[in-house]
Short mmCIF file of C-alpha atoms in Angstrom, two decimals:
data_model
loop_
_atom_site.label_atom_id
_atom_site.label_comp_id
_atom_site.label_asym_id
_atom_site.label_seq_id
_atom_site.Cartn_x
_atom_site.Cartn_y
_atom_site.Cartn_z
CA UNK A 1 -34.35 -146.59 82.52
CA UNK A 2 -35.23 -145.03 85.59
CA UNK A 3 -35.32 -141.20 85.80
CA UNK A 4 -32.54 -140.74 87.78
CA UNK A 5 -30.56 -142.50 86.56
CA UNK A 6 -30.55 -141.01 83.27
CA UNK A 7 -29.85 -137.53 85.10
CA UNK A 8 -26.79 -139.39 86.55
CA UNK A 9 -26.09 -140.31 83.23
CA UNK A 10 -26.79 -136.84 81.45
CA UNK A 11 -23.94 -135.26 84.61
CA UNK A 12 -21.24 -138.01 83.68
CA UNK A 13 -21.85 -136.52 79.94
CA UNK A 14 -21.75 -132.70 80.31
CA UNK A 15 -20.34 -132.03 83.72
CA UNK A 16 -17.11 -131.35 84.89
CA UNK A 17 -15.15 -133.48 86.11
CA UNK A 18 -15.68 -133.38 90.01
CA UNK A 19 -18.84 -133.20 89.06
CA UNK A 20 -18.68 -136.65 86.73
CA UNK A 21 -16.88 -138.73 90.11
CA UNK A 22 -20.02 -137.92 92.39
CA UNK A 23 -22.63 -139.02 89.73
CA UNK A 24 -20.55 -142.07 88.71
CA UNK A 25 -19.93 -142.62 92.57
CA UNK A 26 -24.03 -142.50 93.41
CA UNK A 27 -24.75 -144.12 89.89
CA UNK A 28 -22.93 -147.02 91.16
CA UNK A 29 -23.98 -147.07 94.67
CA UNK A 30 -27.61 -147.40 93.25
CA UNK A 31 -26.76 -150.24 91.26
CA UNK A 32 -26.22 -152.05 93.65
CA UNK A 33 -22.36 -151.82 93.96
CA UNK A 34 -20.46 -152.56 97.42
CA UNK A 35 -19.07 -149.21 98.26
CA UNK A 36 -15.68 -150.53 98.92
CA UNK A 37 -16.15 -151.63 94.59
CA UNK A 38 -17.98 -148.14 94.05
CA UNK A 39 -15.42 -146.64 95.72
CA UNK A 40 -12.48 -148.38 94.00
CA UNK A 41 -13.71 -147.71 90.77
CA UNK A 42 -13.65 -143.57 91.43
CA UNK A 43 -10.73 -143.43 93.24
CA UNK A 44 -12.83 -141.93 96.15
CA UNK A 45 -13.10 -143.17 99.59
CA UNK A 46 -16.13 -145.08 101.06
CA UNK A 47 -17.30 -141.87 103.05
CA UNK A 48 -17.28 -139.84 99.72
CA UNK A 49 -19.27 -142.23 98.17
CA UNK A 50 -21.86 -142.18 101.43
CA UNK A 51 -21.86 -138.57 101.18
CA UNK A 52 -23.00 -137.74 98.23
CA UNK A 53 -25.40 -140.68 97.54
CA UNK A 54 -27.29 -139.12 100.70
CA UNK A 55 -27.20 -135.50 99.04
CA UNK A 56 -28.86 -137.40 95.90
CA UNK A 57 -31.50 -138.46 97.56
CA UNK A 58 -32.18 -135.56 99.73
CA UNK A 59 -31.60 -132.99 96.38
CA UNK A 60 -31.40 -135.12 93.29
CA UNK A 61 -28.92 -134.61 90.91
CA UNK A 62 -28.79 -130.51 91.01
CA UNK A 63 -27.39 -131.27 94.75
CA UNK A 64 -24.50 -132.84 92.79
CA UNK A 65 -23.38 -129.98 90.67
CA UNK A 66 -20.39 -127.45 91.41
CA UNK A 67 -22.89 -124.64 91.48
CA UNK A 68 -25.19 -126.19 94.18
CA UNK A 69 -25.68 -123.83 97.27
CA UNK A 70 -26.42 -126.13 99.58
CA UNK A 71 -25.74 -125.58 103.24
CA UNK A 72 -22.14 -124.78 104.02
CA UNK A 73 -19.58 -127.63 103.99
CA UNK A 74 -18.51 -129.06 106.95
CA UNK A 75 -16.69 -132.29 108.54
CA UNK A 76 -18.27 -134.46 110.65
CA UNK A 77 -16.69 -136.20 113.46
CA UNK A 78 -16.09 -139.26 111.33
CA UNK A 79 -15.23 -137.63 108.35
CA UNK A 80 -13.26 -135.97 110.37
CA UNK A 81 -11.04 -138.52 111.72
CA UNK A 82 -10.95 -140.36 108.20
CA UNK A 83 -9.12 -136.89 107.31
CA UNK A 84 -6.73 -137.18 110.02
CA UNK A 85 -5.84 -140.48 109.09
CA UNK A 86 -5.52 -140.21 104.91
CA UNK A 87 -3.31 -137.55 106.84
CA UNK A 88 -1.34 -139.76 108.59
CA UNK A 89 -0.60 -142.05 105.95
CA UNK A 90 1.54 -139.11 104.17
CA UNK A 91 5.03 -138.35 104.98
CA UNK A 92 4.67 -134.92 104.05
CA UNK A 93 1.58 -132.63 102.77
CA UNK A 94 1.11 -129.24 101.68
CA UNK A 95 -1.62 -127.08 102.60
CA UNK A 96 -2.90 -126.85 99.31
CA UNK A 97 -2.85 -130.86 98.62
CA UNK A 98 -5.21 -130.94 102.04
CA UNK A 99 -7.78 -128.42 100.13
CA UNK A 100 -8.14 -130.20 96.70
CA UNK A 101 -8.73 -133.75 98.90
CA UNK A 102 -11.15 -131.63 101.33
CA UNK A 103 -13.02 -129.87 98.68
CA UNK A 104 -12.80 -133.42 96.16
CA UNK A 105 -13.87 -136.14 98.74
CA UNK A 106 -16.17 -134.12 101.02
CA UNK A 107 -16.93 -130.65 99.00
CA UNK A 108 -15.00 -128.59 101.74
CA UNK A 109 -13.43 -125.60 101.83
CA UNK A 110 -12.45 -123.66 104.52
CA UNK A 111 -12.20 -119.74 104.45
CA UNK A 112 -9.38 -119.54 106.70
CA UNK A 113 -5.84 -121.43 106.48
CA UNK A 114 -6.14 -122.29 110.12
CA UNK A 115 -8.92 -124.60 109.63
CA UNK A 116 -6.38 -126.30 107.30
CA UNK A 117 -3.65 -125.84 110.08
CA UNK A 118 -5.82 -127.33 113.13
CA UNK A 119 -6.13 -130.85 110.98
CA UNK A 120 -2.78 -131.09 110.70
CA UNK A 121 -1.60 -130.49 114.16
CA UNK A 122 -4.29 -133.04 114.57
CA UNK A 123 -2.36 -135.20 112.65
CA UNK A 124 0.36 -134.95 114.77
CA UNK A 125 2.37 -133.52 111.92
CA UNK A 126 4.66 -130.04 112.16
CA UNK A 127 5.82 -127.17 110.28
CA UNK A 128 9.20 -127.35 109.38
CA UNK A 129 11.84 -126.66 107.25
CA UNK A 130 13.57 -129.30 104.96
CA UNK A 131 17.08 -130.22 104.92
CA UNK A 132 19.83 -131.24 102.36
CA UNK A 133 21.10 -134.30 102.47
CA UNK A 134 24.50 -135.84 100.46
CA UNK A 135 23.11 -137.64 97.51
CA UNK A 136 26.78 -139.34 98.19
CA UNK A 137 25.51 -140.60 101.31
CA UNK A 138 26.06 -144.48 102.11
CA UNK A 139 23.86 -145.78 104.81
CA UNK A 140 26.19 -149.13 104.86
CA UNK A 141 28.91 -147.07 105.71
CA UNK A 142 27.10 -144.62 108.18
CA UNK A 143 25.85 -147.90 110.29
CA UNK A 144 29.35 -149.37 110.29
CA UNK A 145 30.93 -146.54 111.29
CA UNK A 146 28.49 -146.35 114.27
CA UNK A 147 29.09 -149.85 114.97
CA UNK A 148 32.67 -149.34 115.21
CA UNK A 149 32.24 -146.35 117.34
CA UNK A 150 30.08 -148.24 120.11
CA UNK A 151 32.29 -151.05 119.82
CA UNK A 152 35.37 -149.19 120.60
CA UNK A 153 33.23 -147.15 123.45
CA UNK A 154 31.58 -150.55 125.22
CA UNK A 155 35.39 -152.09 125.15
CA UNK A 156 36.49 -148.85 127.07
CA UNK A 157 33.92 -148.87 129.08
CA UNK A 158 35.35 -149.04 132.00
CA UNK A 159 37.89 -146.46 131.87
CA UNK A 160 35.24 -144.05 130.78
CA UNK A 161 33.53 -144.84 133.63
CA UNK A 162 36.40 -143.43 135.66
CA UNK A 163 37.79 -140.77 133.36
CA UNK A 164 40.83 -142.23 132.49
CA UNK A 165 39.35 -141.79 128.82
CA UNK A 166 37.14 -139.21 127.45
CA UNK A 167 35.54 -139.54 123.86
CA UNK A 168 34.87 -136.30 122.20
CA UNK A 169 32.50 -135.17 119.20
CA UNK A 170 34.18 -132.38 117.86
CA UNK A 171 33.17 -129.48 115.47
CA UNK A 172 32.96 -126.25 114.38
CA UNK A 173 31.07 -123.41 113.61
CA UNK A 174 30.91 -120.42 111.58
CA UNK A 175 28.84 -117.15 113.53
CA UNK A 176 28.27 -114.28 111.30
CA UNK A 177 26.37 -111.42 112.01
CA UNK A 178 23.56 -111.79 109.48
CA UNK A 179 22.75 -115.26 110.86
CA UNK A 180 20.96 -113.77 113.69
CA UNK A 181 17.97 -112.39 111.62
CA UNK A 182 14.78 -114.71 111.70
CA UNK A 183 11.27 -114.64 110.94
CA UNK A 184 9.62 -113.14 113.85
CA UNK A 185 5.76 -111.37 114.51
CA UNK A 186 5.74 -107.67 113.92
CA UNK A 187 3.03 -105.40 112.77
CA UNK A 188 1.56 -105.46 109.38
CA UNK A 189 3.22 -103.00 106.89
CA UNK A 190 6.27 -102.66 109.57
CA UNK A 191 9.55 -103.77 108.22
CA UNK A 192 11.26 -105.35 111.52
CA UNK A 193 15.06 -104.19 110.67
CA UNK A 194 18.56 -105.14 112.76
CA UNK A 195 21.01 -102.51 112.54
CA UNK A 196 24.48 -104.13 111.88
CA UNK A 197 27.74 -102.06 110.30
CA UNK A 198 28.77 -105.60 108.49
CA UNK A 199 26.65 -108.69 108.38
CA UNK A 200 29.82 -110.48 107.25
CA UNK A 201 31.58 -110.11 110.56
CA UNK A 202 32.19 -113.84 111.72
CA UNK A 203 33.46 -115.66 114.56
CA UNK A 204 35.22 -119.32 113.98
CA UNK A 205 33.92 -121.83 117.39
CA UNK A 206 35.33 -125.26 118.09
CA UNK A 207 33.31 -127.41 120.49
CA UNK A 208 32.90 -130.71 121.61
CA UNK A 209 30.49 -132.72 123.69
CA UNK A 210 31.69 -135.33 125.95
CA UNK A 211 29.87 -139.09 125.22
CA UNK A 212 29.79 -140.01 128.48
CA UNK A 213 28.87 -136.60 130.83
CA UNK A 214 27.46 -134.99 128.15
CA UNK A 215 29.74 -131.79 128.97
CA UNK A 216 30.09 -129.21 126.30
CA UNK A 217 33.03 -127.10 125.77
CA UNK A 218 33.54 -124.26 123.75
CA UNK A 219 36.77 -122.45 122.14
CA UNK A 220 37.18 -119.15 120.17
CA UNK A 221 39.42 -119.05 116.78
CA UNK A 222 40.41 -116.89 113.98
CA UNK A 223 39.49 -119.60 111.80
CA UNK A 224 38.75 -123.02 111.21
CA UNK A 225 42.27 -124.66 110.15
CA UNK A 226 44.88 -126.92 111.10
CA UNK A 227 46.80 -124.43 113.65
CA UNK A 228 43.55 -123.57 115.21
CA UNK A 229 42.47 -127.77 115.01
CA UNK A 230 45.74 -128.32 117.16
CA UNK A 231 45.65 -125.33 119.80
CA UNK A 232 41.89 -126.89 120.57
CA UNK A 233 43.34 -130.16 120.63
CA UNK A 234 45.97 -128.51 123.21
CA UNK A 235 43.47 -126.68 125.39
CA UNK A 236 41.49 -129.65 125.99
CA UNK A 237 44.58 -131.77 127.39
CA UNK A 238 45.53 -128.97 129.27
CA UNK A 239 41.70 -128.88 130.60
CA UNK A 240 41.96 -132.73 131.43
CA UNK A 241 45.45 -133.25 132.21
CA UNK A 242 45.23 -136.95 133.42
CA UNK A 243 42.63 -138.02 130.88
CA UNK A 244 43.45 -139.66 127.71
CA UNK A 245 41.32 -138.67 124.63
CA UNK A 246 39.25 -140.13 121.54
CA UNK A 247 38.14 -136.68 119.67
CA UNK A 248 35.58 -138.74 116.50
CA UNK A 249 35.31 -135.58 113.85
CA UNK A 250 34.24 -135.17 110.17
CA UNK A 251 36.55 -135.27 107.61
CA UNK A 252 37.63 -131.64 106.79
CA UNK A 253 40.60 -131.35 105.30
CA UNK A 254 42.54 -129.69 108.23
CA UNK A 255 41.55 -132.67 110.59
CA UNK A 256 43.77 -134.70 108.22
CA UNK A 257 46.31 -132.65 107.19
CA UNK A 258 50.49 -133.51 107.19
CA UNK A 259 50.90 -130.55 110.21
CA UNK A 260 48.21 -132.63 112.39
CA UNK A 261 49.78 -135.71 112.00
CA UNK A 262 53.44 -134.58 112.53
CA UNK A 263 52.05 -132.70 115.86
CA UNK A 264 50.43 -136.33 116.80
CA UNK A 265 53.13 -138.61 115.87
CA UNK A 266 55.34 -136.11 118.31
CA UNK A 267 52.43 -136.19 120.96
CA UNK A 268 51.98 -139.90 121.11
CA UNK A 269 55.78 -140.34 120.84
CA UNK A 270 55.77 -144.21 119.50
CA UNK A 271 53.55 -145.34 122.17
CA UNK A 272 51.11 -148.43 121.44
CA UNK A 273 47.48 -146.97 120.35
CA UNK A 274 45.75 -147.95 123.16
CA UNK A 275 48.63 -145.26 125.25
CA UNK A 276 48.27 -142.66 123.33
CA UNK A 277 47.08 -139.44 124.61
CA UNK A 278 45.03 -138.31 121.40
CA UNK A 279 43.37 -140.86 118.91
CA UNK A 280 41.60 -138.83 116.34
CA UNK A 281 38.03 -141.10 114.61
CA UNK A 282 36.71 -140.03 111.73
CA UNK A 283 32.11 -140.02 110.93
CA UNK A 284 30.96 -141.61 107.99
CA UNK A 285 31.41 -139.22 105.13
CA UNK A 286 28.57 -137.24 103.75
CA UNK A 287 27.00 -137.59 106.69
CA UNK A 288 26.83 -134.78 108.83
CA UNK A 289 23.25 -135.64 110.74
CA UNK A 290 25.89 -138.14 112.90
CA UNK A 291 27.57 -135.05 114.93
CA UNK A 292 25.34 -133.84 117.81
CA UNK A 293 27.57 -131.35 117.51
CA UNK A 294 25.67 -129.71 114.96
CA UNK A 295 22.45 -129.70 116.55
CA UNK A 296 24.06 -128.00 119.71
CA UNK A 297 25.15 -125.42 117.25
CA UNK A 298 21.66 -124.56 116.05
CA UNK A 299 20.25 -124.43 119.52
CA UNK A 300 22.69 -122.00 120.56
CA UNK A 301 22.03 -119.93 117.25
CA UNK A 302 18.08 -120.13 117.56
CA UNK A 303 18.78 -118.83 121.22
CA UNK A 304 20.48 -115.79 120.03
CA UNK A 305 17.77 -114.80 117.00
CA UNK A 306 14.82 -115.46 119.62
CA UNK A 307 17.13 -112.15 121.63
CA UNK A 308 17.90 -110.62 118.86
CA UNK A 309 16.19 -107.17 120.46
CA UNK A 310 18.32 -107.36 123.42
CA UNK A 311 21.56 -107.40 120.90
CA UNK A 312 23.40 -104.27 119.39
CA UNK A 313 26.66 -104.89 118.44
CA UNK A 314 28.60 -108.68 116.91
CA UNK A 315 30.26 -108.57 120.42
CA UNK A 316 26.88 -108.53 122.80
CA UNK A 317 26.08 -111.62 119.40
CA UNK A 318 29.47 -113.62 120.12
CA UNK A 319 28.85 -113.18 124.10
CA UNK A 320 25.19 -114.39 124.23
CA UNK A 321 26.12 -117.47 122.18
CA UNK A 322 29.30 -118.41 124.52
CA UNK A 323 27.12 -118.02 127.46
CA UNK A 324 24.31 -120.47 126.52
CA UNK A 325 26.51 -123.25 125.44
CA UNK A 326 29.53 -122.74 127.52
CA UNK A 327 29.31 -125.57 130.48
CA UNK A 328 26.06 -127.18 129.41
CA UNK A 329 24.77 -130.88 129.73
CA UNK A 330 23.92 -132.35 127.06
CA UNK A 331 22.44 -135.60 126.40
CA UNK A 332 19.84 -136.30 123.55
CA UNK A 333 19.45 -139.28 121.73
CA UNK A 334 22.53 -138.74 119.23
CA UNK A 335 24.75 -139.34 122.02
CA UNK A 336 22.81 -141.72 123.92
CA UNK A 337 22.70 -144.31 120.69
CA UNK A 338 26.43 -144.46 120.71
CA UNK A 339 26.44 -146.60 124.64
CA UNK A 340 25.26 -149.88 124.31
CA UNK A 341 24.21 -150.51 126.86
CA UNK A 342 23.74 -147.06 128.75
CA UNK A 343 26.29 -145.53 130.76
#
């Protein structure tokens, strides 16, 4: 047999186990294998197998071992943009899954995490947090809900159009002191503090964005119940006297209470549906992603924790939140998918 490939052989015998794919990899190559079937059979890409049948040749099978200090490890442009796309392929990564395939398929390793970073921006992919989501969740009942919502807004259409009707996403939110603190950049060693006499001190918000303008208002309140439901429901007819309203909500259990429906019954006074002044639609449950309600909320919160320097008391808090949101335009895709076709 020839020479090397007994010291192939030998290294799949005794070496360890990175150490086995690359001499199995080259082993085959030098058979005579396609490297798509070399390849295949190591569970290594094409360019791994190129790569270290070329570091064979040029250093024989010492070049394949672990301990080999060879020149440093690098990516070239093509391996580099095979990286970016195995990247791609992934719907999520961690930094340390992105060394073992680095260090695995091309044998390299970067000293500094932003070498890791700058391949994934590459990638077009983002840090970011994960969220929950309802394992009780139906899709089905999500999409027919949304159906039904655009159905009832493209039959109204034109009395949106000219105000006569105004739909209404409605929610609310729960401000407490401690939610303003954040990660931010501060010197090493430093502890970044917020002075605050109670981080339990909370303010209640109902708001709503219109479908159609994309106006958002905002209302204070004690707390988040059926008296407080009903005075918002009450401000905004006295806000739009001539309008008639379709407020689409969640299901909490104060936006289907007995009070709310006795103070609707009395508001609508027997008039058919399509008169009354307040028809109350209710999400999907288990959904909350539906609301843009909710993502309005976090802007205005990530707005007050990028001030938080500027802020020294729950009041200056309360104040800088009502101020960003109050009277603002919004119109992002969560509304936009619910008028077919555009307003």
């Amino acid at each position: 047999m020839n020479k090397r490939y007994e010291d192939l052989e030998e290294l799949m015998s005794t070496g360890e186990a990175r150490e086995v794919k690359r001499a199995m990899a080259v082993r085959m190559s030098l058979l005579g294998f396609v490297r798509a079937e070399a390849a295949l059979a190591c569970c290594v890409s094409v360019q791994f197998v190129d790569k270290w049948k070329a570091i064979y040749l040029a250093s024989g099978v010492e070049g394949l071992k672990l301990a080999y200090k060879g020149s440093p490890g690098y990516l070239k442009p093509r391996e580099r943009e095979d990286v970016i796309n195995w990247i791609q392929e992934k719907k999520t990564i961690t930094i340390e899954e992105l060394k073992r395939y680095l260090k695995e398929e091309y044998d390299v390793f970067y000293s500094s995490n932003t070498s890791y970073t700058k391949l994934l921006e590459e990638a077009n992919l983002s840090y970011k947090k994960t969220h929950k989501e309802n394992s009780a969740k139906d899709e089905v009942k999500v999409e027919a809900k949304k159906k039904e919502i655009k159905d009832l807004i493209d039959k109204e259409r034109e009395q949106i159009e000219s105000g006569e009707v105004m739909y209404w996403m409605q929610d609310e939110s729960h401000q407490l002191w401690g939610d303003i603190c954040a990660y931010v950049w501060s010197k090493k060693g430093e502890r970044t503090s917020i002075k605050m006499s109670n981080y339990r001190t909370s303010q209640t918000w109902y708001g709503a964005v219109n479908i159609y303008t994309g106006e958002f208002i905002l209302d204070r309140a004690k707390k988040a119940d059926t008296k407080y439901t009903i005075d918002f429901i009450n401000w905004l007819i006295y806000r739009y006297k001539e309008a008639r309203h379709v407020i689409i909500w969640d299901g909490a259990s104060y936006h289907r209470s007995e009070g709310l429906r006795t103070y609707l019954e009395k508001l609508n006074g027997g008039l058919p549906e399509s008169e009354w002044k307040v028809r109350l639609l209710r999400f999907a449950p288990n959904a909350p992603e539906q609301n843009p309600v909710e993502d309005i909320w976090l802007q205005g919160k990530n707005w007050v924790r990028k001030n938080f320097h500027r802020l020294s008391s729950f009041k200056e808090v309360t104040s800088m939140f009502e101020t960003f949101l109050s009277g603002k335009v919004f119109k992002f895709n969560k509304i936009k998918q619910y008028l077919i076709p555009n307003i």
